[in-house]
PDB file of C-alpha atoms in Angstrom:
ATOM      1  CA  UNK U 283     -33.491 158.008 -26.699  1.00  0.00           C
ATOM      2  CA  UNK U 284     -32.618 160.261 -23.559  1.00  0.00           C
ATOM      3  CA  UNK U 285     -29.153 158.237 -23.947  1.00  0.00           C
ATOM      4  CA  UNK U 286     -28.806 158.239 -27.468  1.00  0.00           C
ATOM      5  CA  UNK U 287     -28.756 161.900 -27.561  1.00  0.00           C
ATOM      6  CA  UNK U 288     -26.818 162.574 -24.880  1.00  0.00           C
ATOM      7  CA  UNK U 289     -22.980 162.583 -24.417  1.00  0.00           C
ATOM      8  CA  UNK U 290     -21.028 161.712 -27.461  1.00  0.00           C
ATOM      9  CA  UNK U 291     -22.600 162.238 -30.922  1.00  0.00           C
ATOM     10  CA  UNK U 292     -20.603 159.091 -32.038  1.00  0.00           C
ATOM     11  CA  UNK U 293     -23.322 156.544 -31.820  1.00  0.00           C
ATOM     12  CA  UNK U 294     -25.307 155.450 -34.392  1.00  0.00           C
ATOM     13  CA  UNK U 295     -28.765 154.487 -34.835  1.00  0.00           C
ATOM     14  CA  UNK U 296     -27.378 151.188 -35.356  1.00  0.00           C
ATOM     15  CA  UNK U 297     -25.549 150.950 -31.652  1.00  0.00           C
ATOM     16  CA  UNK U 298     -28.748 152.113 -30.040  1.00  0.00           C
ATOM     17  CA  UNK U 299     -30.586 149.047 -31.137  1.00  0.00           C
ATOM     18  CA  UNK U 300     -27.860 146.593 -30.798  1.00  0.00           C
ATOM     19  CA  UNK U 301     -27.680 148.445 -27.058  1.00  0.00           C
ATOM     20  CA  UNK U 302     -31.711 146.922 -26.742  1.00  0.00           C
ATOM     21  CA  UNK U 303     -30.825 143.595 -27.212  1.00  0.00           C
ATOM     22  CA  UNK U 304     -28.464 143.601 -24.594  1.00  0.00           C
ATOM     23  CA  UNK U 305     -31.408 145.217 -22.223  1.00  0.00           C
ATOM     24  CA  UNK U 306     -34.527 143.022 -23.652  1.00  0.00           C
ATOM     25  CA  UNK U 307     -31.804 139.701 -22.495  1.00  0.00           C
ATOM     26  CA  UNK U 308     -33.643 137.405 -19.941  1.00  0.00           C
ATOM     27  CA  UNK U 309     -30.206 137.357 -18.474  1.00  0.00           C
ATOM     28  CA  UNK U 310     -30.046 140.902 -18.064  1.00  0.00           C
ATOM     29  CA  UNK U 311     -30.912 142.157 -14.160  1.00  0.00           C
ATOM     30  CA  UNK U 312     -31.449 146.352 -14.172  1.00  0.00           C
ATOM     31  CA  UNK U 313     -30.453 145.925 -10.267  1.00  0.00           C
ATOM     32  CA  UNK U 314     -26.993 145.043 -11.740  1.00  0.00           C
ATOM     33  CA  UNK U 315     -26.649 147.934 -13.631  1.00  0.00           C
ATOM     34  CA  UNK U 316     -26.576 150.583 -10.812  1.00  0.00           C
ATOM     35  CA  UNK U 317     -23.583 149.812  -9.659  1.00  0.00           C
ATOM     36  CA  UNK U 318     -21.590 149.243 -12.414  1.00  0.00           C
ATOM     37  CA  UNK U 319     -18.156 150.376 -13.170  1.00  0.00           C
ATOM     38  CA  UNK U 320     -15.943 150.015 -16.598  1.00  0.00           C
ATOM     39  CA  UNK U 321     -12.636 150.146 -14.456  1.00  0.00           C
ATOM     40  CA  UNK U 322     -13.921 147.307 -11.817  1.00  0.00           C
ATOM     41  CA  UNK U 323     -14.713 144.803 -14.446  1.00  0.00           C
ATOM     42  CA  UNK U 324     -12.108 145.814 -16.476  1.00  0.00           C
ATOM     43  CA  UNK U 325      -9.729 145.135 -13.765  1.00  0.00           C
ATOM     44  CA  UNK U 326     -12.022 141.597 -12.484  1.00  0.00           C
ATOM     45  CA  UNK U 327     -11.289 140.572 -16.195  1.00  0.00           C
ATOM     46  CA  UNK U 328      -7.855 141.042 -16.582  1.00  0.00           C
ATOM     47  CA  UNK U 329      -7.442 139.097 -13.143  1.00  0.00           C
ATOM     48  CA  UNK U 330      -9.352 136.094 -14.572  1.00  0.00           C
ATOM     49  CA  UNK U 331      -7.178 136.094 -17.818  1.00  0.00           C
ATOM     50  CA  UNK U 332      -4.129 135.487 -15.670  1.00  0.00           C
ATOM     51  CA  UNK U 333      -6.083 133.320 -13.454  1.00  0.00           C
ATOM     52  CA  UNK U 334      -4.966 129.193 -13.482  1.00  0.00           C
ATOM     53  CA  UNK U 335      -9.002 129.129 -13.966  1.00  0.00           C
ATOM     54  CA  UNK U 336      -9.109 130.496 -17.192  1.00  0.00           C
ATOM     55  CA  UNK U 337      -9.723 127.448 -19.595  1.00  0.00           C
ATOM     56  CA  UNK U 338      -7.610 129.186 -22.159  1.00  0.00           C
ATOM     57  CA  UNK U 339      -4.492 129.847 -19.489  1.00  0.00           C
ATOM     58  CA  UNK U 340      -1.112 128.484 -20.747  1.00  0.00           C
ATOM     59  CA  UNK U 341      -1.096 125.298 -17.986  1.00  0.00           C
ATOM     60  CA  UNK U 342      -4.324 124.190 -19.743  1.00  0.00           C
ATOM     61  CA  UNK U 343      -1.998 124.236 -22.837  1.00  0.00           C
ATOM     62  CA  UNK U 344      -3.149 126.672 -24.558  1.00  0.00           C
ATOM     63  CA  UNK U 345      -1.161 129.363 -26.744  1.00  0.00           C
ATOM     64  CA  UNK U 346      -1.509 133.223 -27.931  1.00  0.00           C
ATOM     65  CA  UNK U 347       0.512 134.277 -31.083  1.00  0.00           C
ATOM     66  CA  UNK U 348       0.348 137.651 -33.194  1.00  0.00           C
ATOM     67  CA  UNK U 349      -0.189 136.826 -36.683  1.00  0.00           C
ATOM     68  CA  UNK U 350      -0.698 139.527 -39.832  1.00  0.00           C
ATOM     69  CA  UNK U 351      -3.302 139.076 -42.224  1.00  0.00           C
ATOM     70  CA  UNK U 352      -3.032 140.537 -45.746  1.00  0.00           C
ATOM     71  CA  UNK U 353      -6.001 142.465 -46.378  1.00  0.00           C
ATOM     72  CA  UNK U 354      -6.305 142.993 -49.958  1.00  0.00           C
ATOM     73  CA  UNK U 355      -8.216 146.494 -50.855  1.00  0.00           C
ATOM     74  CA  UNK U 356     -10.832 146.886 -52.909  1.00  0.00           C
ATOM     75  CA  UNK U 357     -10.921 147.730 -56.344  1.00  0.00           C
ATOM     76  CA  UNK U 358      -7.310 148.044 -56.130  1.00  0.00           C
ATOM     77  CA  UNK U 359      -4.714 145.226 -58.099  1.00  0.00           C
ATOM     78  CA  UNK U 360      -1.900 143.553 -56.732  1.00  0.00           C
ATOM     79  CA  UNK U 361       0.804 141.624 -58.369  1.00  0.00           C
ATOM     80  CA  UNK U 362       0.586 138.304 -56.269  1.00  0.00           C
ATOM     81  CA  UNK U 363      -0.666 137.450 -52.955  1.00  0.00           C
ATOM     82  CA  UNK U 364       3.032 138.365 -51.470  1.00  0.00           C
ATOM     83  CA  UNK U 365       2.794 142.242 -52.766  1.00  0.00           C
ATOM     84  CA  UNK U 366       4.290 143.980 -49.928  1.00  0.00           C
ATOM     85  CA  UNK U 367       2.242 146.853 -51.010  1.00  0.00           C
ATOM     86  CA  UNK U 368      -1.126 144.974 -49.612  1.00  0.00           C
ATOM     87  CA  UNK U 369      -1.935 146.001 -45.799  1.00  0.00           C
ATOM     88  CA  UNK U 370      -2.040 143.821 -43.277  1.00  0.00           C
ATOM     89  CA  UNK U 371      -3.514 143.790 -39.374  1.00  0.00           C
ATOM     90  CA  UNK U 372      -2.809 142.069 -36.529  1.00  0.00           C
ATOM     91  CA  UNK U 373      -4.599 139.734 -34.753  1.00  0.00           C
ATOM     92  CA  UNK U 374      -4.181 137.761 -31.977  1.00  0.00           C
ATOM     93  CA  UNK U 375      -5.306 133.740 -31.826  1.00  0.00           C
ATOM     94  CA  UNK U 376      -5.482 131.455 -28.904  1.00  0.00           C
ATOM     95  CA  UNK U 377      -4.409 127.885 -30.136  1.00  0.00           C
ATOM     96  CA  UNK U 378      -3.266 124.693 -28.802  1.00  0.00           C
ATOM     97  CA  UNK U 379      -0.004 122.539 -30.129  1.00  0.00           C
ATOM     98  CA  UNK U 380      -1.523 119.605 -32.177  1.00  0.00           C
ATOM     99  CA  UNK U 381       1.243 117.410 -30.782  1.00  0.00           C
ATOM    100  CA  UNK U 382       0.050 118.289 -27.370  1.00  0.00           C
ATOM    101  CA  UNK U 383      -3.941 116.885 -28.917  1.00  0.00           C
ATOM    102  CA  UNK U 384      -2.265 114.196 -29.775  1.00  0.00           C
ATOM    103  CA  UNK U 385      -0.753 112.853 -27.032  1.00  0.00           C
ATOM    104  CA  UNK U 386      -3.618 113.993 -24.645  1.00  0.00           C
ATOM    105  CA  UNK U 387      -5.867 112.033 -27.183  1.00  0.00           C
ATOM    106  CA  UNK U 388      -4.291 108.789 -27.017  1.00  0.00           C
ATOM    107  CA  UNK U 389      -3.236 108.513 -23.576  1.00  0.00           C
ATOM    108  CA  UNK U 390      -7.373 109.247 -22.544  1.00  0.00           C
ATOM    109  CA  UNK U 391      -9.114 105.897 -21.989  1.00  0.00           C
ATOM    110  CA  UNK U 392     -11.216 107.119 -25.014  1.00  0.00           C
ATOM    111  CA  UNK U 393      -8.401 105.467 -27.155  1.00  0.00           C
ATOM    112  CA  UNK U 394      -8.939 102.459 -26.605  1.00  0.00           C
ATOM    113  CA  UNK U 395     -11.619 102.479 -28.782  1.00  0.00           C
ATOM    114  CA  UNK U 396      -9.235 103.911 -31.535  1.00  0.00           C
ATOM    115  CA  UNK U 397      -8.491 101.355 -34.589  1.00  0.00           C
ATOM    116  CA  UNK U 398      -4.901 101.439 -34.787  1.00  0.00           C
ATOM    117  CA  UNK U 399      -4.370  99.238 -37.412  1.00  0.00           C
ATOM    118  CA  UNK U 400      -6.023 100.209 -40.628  1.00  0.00           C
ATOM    119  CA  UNK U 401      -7.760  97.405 -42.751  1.00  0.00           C
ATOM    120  CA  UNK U 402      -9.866  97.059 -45.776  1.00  0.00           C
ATOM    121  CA  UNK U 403     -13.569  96.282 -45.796  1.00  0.00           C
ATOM    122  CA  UNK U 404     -15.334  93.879 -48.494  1.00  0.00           C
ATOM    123  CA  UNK U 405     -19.040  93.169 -48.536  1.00  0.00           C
ATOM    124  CA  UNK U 406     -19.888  89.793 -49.995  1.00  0.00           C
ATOM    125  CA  UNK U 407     -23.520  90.035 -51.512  1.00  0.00           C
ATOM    126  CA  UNK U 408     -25.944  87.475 -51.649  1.00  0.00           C
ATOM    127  CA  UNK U 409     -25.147  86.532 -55.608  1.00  0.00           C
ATOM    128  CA  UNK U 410     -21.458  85.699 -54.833  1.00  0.00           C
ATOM    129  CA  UNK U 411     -20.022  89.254 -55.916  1.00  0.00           C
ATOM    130  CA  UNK U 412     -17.659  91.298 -53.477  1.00  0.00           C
ATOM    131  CA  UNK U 413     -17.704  94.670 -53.200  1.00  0.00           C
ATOM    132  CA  UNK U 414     -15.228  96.682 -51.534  1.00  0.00           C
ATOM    133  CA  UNK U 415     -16.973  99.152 -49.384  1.00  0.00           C
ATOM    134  CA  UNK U 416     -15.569 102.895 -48.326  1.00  0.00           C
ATOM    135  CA  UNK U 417     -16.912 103.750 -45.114  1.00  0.00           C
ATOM    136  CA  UNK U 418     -14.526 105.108 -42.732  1.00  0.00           C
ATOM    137  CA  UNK U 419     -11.047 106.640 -42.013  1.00  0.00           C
ATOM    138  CA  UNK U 420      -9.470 103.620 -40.951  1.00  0.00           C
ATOM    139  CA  UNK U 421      -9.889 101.507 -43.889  1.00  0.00           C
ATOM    140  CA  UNK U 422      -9.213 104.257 -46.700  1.00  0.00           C
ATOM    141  CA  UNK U 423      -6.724 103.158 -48.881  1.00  0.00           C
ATOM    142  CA  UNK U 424      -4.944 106.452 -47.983  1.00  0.00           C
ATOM    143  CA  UNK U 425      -4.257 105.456 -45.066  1.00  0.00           C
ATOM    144  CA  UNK U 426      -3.683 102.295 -45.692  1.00  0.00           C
ATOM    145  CA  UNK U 427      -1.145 103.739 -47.705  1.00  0.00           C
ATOM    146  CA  UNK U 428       0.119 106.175 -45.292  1.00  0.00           C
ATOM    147  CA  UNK U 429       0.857 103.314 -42.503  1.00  0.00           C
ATOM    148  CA  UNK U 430       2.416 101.244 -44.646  1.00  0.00           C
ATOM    149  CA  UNK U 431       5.152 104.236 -45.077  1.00  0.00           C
ATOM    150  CA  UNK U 432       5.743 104.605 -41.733  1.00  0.00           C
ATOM    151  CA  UNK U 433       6.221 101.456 -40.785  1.00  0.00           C
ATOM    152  CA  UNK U 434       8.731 101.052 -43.390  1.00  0.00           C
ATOM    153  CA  UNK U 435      11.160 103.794 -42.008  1.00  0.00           C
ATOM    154  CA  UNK U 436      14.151 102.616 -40.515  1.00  0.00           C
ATOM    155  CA  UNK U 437      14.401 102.113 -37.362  1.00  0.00           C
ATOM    156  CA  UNK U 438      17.083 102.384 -34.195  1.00  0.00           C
ATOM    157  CA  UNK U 439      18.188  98.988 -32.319  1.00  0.00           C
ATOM    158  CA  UNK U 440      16.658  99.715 -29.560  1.00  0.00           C
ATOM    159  CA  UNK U 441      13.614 100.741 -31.144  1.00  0.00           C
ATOM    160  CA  UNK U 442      10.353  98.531 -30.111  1.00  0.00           C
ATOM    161  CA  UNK U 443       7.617 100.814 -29.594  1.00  0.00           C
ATOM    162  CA  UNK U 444       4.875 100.647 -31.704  1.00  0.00           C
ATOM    163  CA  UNK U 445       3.993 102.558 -34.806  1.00  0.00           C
ATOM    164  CA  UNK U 446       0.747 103.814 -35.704  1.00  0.00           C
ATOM    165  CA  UNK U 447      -0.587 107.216 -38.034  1.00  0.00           C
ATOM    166  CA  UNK U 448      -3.119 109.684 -35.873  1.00  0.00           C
ATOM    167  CA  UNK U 449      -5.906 110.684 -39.071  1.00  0.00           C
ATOM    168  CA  UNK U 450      -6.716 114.543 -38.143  1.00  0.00           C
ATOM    169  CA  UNK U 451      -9.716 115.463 -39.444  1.00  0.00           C
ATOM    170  CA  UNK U 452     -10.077 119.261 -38.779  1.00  0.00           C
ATOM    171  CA  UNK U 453     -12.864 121.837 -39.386  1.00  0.00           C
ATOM    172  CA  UNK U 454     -14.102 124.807 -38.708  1.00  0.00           C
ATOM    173  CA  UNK U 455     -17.523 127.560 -38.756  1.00  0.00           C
ATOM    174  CA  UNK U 456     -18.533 130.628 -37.279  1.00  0.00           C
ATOM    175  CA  UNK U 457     -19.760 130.455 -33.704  1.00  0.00           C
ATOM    176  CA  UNK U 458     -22.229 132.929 -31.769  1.00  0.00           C
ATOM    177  CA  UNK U 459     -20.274 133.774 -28.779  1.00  0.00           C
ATOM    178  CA  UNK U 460     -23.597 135.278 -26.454  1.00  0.00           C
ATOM    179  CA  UNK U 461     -27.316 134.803 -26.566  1.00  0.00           C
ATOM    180  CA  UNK U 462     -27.132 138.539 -27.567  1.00  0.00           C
ATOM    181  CA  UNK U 463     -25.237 140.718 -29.214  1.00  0.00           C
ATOM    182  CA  UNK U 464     -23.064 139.684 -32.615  1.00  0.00           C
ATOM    183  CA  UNK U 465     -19.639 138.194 -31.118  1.00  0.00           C
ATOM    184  CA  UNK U 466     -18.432 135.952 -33.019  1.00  0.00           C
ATOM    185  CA  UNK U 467     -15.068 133.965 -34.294  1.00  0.00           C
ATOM    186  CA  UNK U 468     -13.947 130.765 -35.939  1.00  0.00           C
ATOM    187  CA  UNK U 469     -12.848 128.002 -33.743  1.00  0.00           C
ATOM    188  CA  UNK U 470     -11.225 125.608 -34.975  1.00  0.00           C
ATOM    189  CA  UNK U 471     -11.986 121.653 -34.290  1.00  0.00           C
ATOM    190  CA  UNK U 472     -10.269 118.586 -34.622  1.00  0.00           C
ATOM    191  CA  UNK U 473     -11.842 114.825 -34.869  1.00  0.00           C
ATOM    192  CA  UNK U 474      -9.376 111.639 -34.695  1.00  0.00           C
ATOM    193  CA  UNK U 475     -10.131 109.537 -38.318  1.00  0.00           C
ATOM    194  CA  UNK U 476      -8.995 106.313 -36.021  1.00  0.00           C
ATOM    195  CA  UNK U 477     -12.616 106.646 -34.039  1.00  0.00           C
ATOM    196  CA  UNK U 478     -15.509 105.422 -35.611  1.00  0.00           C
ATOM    197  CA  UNK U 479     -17.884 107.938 -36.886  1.00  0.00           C
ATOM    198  CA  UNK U 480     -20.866 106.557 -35.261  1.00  0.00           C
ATOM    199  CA  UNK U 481     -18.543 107.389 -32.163  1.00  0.00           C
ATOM    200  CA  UNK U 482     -17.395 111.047 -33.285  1.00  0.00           C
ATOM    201  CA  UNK U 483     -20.698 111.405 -33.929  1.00  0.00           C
ATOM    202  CA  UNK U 484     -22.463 111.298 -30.298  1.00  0.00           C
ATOM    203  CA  UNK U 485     -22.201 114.670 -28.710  1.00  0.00           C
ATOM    204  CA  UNK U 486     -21.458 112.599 -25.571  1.00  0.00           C
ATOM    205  CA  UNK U 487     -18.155 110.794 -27.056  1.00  0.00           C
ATOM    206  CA  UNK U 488     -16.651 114.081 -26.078  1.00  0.00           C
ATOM    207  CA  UNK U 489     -14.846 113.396 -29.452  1.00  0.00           C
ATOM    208  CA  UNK U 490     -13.932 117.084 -30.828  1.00  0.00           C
ATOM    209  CA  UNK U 491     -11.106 118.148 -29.377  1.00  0.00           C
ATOM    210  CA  UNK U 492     -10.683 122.475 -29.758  1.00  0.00           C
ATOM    211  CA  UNK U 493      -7.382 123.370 -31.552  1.00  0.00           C
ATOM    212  CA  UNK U 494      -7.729 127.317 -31.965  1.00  0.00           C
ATOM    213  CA  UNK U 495     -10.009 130.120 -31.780  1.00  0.00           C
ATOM    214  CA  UNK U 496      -9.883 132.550 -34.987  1.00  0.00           C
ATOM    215  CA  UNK U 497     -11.207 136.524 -34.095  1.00  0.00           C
ATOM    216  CA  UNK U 498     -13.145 137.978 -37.078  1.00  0.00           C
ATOM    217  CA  UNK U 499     -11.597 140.728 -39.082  1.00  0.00           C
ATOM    218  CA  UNK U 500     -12.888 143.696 -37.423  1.00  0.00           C
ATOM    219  CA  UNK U 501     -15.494 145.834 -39.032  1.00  0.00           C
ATOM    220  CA  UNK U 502     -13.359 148.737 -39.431  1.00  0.00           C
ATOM    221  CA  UNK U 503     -10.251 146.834 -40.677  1.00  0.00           C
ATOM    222  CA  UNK U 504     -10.811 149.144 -44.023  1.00  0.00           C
ATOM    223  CA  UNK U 505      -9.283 151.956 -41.823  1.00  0.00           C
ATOM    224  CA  UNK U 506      -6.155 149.519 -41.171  1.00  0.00           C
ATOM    225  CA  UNK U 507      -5.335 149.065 -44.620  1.00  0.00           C
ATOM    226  CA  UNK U 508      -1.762 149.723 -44.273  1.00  0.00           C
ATOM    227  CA  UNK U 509       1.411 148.710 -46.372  1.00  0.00           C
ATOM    228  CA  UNK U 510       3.153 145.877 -44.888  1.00  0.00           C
ATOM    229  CA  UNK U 511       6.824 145.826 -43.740  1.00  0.00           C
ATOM    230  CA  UNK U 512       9.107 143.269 -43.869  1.00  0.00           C
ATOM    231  CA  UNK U 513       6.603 140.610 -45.081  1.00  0.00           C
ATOM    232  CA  UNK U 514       8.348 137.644 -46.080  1.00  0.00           C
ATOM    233  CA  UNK U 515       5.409 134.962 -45.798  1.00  0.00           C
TER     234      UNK U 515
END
């Protein structure tokens, strides 16, 4: 309470518990805490963001772009989604190039469990009848469909490599980013349709490959709402 009180009369009833479940963390050591220092770790940070170490460094092929997201007010109408009059932030999202996934995908020793060839499935039943049977990627008539159009594109003379379609199957949900605390974002997930899903579905596959990593709107985005400039998507 001693620190609630004191100093700025900014925080909230609200920060003071959220500032307890930082303190009640097993992982929290009060030995630590004596000799901390904002600037330090501020500083240790930045170093490991520039680091080759970071997993999310640009050798590890992975991307940061500005994008602006319309934030439509409340109780407040708007002609279309493109009004320039709606406000928009900025946020910033690590991704990765899908063609990048791709490659890296194919070229693991993973793939060579990957149907490239897609096929349909029949199930003949014990009273003569055949049924066709919809189970996975690989034999959906869409992509039956879909490799049947690209191997019918033209090709050059000296042309002899093989053809084949990569299914993407991509997804996405909130994720907890500490045991404490409410970080959180949206990352972004990709699965291959060509692997089995008895495969994609064993944790040890190591079938998910991560394609981006969405930041949530911040809290006091409703302080941000401001019209947008030169918005032409």
């Amino acid at each position: 309470m001693c620190w609630h009180y004191s100093g700025s009369n900014e925080k909230s009833v609200a920060e003071l518990t959220r500032l307890t479940s930082f303190t009640s963390d097993a992982l929290f050591n009060p030995a630590e805490s004596g000799r901390f220092s904002h600037e330090r770790e501020r500083r240790l940070l930045g170093d490991f963001l520039q680091n080759d170490s970071n997993p999310f460094h640009a050798n590890h092929g992975w991307y940061r772009s500005t994008v602006q997201v319309r934030l439509p007010k409340e109780k407040m109408k708007f002609t279309s989604e493109m009004d320039p009059s709606i406000g928009t932030i900025k946020v910033d999202v690590h991704h990765r190039l899908l063609t990048d996934i791709i490659k890296s995908a194919f070229a693991d020793a993973a793939a060579s469990n990957f149907y490239m060839t897609p096929f349909e499935e029949y199930w003949e039943k014990s009273d003569g009848r055949t049924v066709k049977v919809y189970s996975e990627v690989y034999s959906s008539p869409e992509m039956l469909r879909v490799y049947q159009d690209v191997h019918s594109l033209p090709r050059e003379a000296s042309d002899d490599l093989e053809r084949t379609v990569a299914s993407l199957m991509l997804w996405s949900d909130a994720t907890q980013l500490a045991n404490f605390g409410d970080a959180s974002l949206w990352p972004i997930y990709l699965y291959f349709g060509n692997q089995s899903k008895y495969t994609r579905g064993r944790p040890t596959a190591s079938a998910c490959h991560h394609v981006a990593y969405i930041p949530t709107v911040p809290s006091h985005s409703n302080y941000l709402h401001t019209p947008c400039t030169n918005c032409s998507a």
